[in-house]
PDB file of C-alpha atoms in Angstrom:
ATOM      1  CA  UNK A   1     -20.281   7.505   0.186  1.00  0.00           C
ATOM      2  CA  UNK A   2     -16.730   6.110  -1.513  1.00  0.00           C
ATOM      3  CA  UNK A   3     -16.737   2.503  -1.155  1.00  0.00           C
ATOM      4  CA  UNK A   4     -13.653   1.636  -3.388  1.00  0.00           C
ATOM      5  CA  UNK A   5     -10.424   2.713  -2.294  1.00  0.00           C
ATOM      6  CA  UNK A   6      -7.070   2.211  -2.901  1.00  0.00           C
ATOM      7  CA  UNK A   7      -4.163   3.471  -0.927  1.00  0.00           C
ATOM      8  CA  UNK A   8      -0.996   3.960  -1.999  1.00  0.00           C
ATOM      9  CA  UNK A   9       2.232   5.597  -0.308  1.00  0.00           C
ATOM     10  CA  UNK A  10       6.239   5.152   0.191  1.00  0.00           C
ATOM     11  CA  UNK A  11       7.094   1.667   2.510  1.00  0.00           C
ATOM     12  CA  UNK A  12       6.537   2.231   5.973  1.00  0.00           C
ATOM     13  CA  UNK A  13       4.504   5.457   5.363  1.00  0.00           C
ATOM     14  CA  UNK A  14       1.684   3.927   7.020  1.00  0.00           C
ATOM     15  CA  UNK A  15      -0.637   2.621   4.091  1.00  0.00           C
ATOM     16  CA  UNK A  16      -2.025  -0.380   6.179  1.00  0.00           C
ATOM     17  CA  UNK A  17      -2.610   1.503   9.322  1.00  0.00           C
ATOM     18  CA  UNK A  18      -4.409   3.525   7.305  1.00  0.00           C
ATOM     19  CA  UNK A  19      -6.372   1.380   5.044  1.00  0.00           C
ATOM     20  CA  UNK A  20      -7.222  -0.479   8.461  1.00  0.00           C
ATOM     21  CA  UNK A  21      -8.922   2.698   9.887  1.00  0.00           C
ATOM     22  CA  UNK A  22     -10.929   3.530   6.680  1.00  0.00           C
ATOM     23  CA  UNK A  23     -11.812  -0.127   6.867  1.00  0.00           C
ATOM     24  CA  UNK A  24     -13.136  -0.261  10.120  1.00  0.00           C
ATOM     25  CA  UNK A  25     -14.635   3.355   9.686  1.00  0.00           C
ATOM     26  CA  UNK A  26     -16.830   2.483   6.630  1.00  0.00           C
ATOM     27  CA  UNK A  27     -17.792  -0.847   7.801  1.00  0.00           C
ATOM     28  CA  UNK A  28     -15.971  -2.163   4.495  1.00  0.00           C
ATOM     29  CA  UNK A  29     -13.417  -5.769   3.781  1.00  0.00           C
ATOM     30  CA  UNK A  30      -9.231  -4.232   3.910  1.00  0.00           C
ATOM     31  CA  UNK A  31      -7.059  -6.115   1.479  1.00  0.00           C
ATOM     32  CA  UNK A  32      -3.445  -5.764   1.851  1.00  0.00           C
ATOM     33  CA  UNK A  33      -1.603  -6.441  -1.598  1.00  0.00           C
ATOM     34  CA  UNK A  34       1.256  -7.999   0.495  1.00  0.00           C
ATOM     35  CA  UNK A  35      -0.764 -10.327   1.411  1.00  0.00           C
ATOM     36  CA  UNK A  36      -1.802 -11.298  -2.330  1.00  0.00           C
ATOM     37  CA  UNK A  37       1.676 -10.813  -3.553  1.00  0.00           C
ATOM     38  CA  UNK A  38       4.042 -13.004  -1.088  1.00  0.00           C
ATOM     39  CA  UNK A  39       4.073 -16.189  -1.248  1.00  0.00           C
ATOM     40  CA  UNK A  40       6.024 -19.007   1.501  1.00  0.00           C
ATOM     41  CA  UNK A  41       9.675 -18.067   1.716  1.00  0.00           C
ATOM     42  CA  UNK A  42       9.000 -14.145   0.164  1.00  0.00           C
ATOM     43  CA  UNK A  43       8.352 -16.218  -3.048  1.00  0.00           C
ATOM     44  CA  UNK A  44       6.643 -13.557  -5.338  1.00  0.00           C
ATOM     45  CA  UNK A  45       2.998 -15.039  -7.177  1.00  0.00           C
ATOM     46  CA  UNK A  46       2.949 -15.842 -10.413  1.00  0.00           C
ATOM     47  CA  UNK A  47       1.689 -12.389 -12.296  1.00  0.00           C
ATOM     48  CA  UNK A  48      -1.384 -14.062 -13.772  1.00  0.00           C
ATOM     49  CA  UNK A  49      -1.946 -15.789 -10.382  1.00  0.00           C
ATOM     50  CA  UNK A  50      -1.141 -12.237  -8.432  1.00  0.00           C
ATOM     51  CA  UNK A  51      -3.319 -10.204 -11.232  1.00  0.00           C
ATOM     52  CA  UNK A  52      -6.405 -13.142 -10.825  1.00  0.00           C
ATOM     53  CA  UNK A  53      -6.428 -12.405  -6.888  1.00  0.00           C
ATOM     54  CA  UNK A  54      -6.463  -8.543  -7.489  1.00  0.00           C
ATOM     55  CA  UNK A  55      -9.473  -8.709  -9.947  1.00  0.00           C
ATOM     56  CA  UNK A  56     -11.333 -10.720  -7.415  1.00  0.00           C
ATOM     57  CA  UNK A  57     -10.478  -7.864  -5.292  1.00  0.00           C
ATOM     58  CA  UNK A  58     -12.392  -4.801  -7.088  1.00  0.00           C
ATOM     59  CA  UNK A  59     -14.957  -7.182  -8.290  1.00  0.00           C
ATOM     60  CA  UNK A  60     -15.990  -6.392  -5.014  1.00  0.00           C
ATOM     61  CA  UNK A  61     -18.797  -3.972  -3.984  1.00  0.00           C
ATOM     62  CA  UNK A  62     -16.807  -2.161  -1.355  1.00  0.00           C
ATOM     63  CA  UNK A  63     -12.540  -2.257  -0.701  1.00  0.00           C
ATOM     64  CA  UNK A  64     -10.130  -0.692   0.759  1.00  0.00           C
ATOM     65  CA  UNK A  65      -7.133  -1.808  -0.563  1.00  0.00           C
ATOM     66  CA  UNK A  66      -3.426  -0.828  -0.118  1.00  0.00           C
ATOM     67  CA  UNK A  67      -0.196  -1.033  -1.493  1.00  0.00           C
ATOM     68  CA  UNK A  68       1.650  -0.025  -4.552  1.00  0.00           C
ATOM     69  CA  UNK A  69       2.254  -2.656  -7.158  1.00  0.00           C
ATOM     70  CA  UNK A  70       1.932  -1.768 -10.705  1.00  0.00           C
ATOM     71  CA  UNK A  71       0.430  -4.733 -11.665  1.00  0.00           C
ATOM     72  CA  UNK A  72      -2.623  -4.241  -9.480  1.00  0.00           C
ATOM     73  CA  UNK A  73      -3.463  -0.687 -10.333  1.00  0.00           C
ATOM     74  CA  UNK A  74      -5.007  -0.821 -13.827  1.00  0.00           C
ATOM     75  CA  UNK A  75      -7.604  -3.939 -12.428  1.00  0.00           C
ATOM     76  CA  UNK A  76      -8.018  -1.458  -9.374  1.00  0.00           C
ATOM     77  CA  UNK A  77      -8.586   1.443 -10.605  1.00  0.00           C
ATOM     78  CA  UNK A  78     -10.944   0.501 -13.154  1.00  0.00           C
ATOM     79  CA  UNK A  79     -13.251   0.179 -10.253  1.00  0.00           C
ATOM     80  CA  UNK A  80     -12.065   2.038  -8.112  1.00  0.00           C
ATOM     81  CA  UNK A  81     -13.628   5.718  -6.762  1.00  0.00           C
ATOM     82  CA  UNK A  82     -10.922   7.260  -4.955  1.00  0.00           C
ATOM     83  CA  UNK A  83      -7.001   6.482  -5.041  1.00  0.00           C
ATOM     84  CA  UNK A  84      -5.494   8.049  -1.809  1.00  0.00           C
ATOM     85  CA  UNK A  85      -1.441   9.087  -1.699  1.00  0.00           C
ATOM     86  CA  UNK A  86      -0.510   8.603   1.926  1.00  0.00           C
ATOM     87  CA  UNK A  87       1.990  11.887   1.670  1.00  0.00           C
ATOM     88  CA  UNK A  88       3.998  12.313   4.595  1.00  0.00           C
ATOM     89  CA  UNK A  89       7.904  13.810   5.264  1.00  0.00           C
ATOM     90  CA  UNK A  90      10.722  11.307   4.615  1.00  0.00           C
ATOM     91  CA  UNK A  91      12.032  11.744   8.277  1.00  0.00           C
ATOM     92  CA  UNK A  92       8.653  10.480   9.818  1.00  0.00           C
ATOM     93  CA  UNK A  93       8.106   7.471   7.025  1.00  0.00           C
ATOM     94  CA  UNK A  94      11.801   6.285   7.799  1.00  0.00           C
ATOM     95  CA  UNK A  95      11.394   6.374  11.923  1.00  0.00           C
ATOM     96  CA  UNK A  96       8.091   4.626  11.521  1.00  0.00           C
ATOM     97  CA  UNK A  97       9.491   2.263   8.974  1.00  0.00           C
ATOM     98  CA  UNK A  98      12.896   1.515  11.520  1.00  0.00           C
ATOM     99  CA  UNK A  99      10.175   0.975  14.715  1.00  0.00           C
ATOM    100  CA  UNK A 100       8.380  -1.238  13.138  1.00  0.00           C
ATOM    101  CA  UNK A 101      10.935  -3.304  11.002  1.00  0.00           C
ATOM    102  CA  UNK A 102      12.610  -3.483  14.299  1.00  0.00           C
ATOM    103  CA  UNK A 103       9.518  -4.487  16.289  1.00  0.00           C
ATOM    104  CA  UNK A 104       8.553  -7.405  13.919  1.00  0.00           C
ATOM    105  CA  UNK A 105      11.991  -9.002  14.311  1.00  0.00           C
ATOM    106  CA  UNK A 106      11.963  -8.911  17.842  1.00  0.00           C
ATOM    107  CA  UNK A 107       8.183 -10.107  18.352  1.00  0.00           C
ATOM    108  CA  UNK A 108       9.068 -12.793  15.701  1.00  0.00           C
ATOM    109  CA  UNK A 109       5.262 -11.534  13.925  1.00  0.00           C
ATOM    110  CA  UNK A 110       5.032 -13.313  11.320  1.00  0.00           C
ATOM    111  CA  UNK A 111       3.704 -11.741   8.394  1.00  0.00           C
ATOM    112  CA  UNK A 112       1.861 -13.134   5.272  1.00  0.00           C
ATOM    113  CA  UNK A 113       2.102 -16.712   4.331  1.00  0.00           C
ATOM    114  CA  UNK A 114       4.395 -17.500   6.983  1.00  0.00           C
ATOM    115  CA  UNK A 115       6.857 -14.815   6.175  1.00  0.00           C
ATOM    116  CA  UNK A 116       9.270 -12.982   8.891  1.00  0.00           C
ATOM    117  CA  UNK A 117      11.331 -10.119   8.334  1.00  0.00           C
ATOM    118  CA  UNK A 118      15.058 -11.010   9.045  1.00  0.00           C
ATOM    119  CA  UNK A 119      16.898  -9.236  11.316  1.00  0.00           C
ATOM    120  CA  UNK A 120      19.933  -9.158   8.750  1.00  0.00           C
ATOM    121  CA  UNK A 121      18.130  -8.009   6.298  1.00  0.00           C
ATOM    122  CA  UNK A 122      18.700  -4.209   7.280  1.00  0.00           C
ATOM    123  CA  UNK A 123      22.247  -4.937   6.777  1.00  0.00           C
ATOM    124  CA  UNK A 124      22.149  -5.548   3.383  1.00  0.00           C
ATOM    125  CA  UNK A 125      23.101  -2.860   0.356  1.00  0.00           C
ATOM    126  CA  UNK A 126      20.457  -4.038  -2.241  1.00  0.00           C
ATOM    127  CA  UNK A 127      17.713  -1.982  -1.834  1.00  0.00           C
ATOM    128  CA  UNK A 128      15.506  -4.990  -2.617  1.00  0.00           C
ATOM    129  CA  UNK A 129      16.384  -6.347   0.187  1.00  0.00           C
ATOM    130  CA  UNK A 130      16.557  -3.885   2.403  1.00  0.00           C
ATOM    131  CA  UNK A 131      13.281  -2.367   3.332  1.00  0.00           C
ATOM    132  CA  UNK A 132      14.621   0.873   4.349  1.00  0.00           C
ATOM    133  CA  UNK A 133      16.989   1.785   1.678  1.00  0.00           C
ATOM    134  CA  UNK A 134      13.963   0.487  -0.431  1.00  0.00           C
ATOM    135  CA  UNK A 135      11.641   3.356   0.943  1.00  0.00           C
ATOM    136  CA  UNK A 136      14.885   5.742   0.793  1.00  0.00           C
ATOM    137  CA  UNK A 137      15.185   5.279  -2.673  1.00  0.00           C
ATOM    138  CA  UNK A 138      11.454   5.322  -3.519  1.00  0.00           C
ATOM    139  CA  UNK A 139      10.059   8.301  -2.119  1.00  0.00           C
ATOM    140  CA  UNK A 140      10.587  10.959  -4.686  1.00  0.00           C
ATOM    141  CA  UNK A 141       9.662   8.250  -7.429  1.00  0.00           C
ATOM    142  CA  UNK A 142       6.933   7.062  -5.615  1.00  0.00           C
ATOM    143  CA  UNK A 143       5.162  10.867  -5.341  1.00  0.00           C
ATOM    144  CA  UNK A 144       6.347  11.762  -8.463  1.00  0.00           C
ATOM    145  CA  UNK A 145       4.105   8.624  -9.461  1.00  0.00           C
ATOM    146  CA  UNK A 146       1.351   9.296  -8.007  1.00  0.00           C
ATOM    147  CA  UNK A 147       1.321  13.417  -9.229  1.00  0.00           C
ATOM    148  CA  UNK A 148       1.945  12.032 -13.133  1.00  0.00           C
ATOM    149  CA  UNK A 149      -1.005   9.367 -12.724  1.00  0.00           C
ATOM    150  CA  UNK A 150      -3.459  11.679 -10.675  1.00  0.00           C
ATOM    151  CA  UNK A 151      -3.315  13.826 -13.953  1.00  0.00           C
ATOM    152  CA  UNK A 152      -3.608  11.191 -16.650  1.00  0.00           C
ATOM    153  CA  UNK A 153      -6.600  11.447 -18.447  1.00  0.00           C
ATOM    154  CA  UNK A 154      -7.083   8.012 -18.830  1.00  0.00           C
ATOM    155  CA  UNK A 155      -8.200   7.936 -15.013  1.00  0.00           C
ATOM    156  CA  UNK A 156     -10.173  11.422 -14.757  1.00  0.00           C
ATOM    157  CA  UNK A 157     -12.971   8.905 -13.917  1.00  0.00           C
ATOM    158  CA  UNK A 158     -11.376   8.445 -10.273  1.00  0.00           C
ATOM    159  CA  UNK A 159     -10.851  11.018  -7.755  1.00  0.00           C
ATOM    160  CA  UNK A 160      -7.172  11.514  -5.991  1.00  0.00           C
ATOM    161  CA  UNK A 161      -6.385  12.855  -3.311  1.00  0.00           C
ATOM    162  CA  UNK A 162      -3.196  13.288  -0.875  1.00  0.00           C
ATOM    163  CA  UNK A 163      -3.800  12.842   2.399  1.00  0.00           C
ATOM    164  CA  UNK A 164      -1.682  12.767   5.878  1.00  0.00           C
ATOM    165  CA  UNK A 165      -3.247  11.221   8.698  1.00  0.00           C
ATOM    166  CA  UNK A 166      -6.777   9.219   8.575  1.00  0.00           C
ATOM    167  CA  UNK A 167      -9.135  12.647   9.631  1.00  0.00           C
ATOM    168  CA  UNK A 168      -7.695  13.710   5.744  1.00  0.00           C
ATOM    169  CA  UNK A 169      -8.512  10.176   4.268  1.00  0.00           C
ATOM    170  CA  UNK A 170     -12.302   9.935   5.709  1.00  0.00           C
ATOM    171  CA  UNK A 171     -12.740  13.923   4.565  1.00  0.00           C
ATOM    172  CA  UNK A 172     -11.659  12.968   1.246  1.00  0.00           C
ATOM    173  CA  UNK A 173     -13.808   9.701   1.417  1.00  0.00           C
ATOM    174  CA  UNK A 174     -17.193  12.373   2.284  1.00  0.00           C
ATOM    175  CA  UNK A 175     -16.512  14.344  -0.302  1.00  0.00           C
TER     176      UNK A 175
END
């Protein structure tokens, strides 16, 4: 059975809740590249630092891993078996991504290293800084991403698949 995965998908499509199920479903460690990536105050890691904590990663025997930095996907993939593309409609990543951006700034939850979403952040024009007009702007780039590296040869070693909900994700896993 697939034991190194890596999921990858638009902000707020889901990506954790779904690398948490596989986890939990195939008995394997989750790693969420947030978590390796964001430092105290939303300070980014150094990219030797960030690309040293990723290769500790899928030196692993078994991962499932999410997120989608660039960075992290050639150390990644080299081990990894099966990249899944969390593929669902714009309307339903953008609702998901307002309830929870919404829920963490009311429950305070602190995310990694300390970090809190701020309320006005959703305010804000910059797309960086805004984590929904970040996912607006990078859902067609992010599929379109996904489609051109699914079909580069350099990677016809790993398996791709798109997937919708977590019944797709452990079929793809048995196959």
């Amino acid at each position: 059975m697939t034991q190194r995965i890596h999921i990858m998908g638009t902000s707020g499509s889901g990506k954790t809740h779904l690398a948490r199920g596989l986890s939990r479903a195939l008995g394997v460690p989750h790693v969420e590249l947030d978590g390796l990536y964001h430092g105290p105050d939303w300070t980014p890691a150094e990219p030797a630092a960030f690309r040293a904590a990723v290769q500790r990663v899928a030196q692993g025997d078994a991962w499932v891993a999410d997120g989608n930095y660039h960075a992290a996907r050639e150390v990644l993939w080299d081990r990894a078996e099966l990249v899944l593309f969390l593929d669902v409609p714009r309307w339903r990543v953008m609702a998901q991504l307002l309830v929870r951006s919404l829920g963490r700034r009311a429950l305070g939850t602190t995310l990694w290293n300390g970090n809190r979403e701020r309320f006005w952040d959703l305010a804000r024009l910059d797309a960086r800084e805004n984590v929904l007009l970040w996912s607006w702007s990078r859902y067609a780039p992010d599929r379109a991403d996904f489609r051109a590296a699914s079909m580069d040869p350099h990677w016809s070693r790993v398996r791709f698949s798109r997937v919708r909900s977590l019944a797709e994700a452990l079929a793809a896993v048995s196959r």
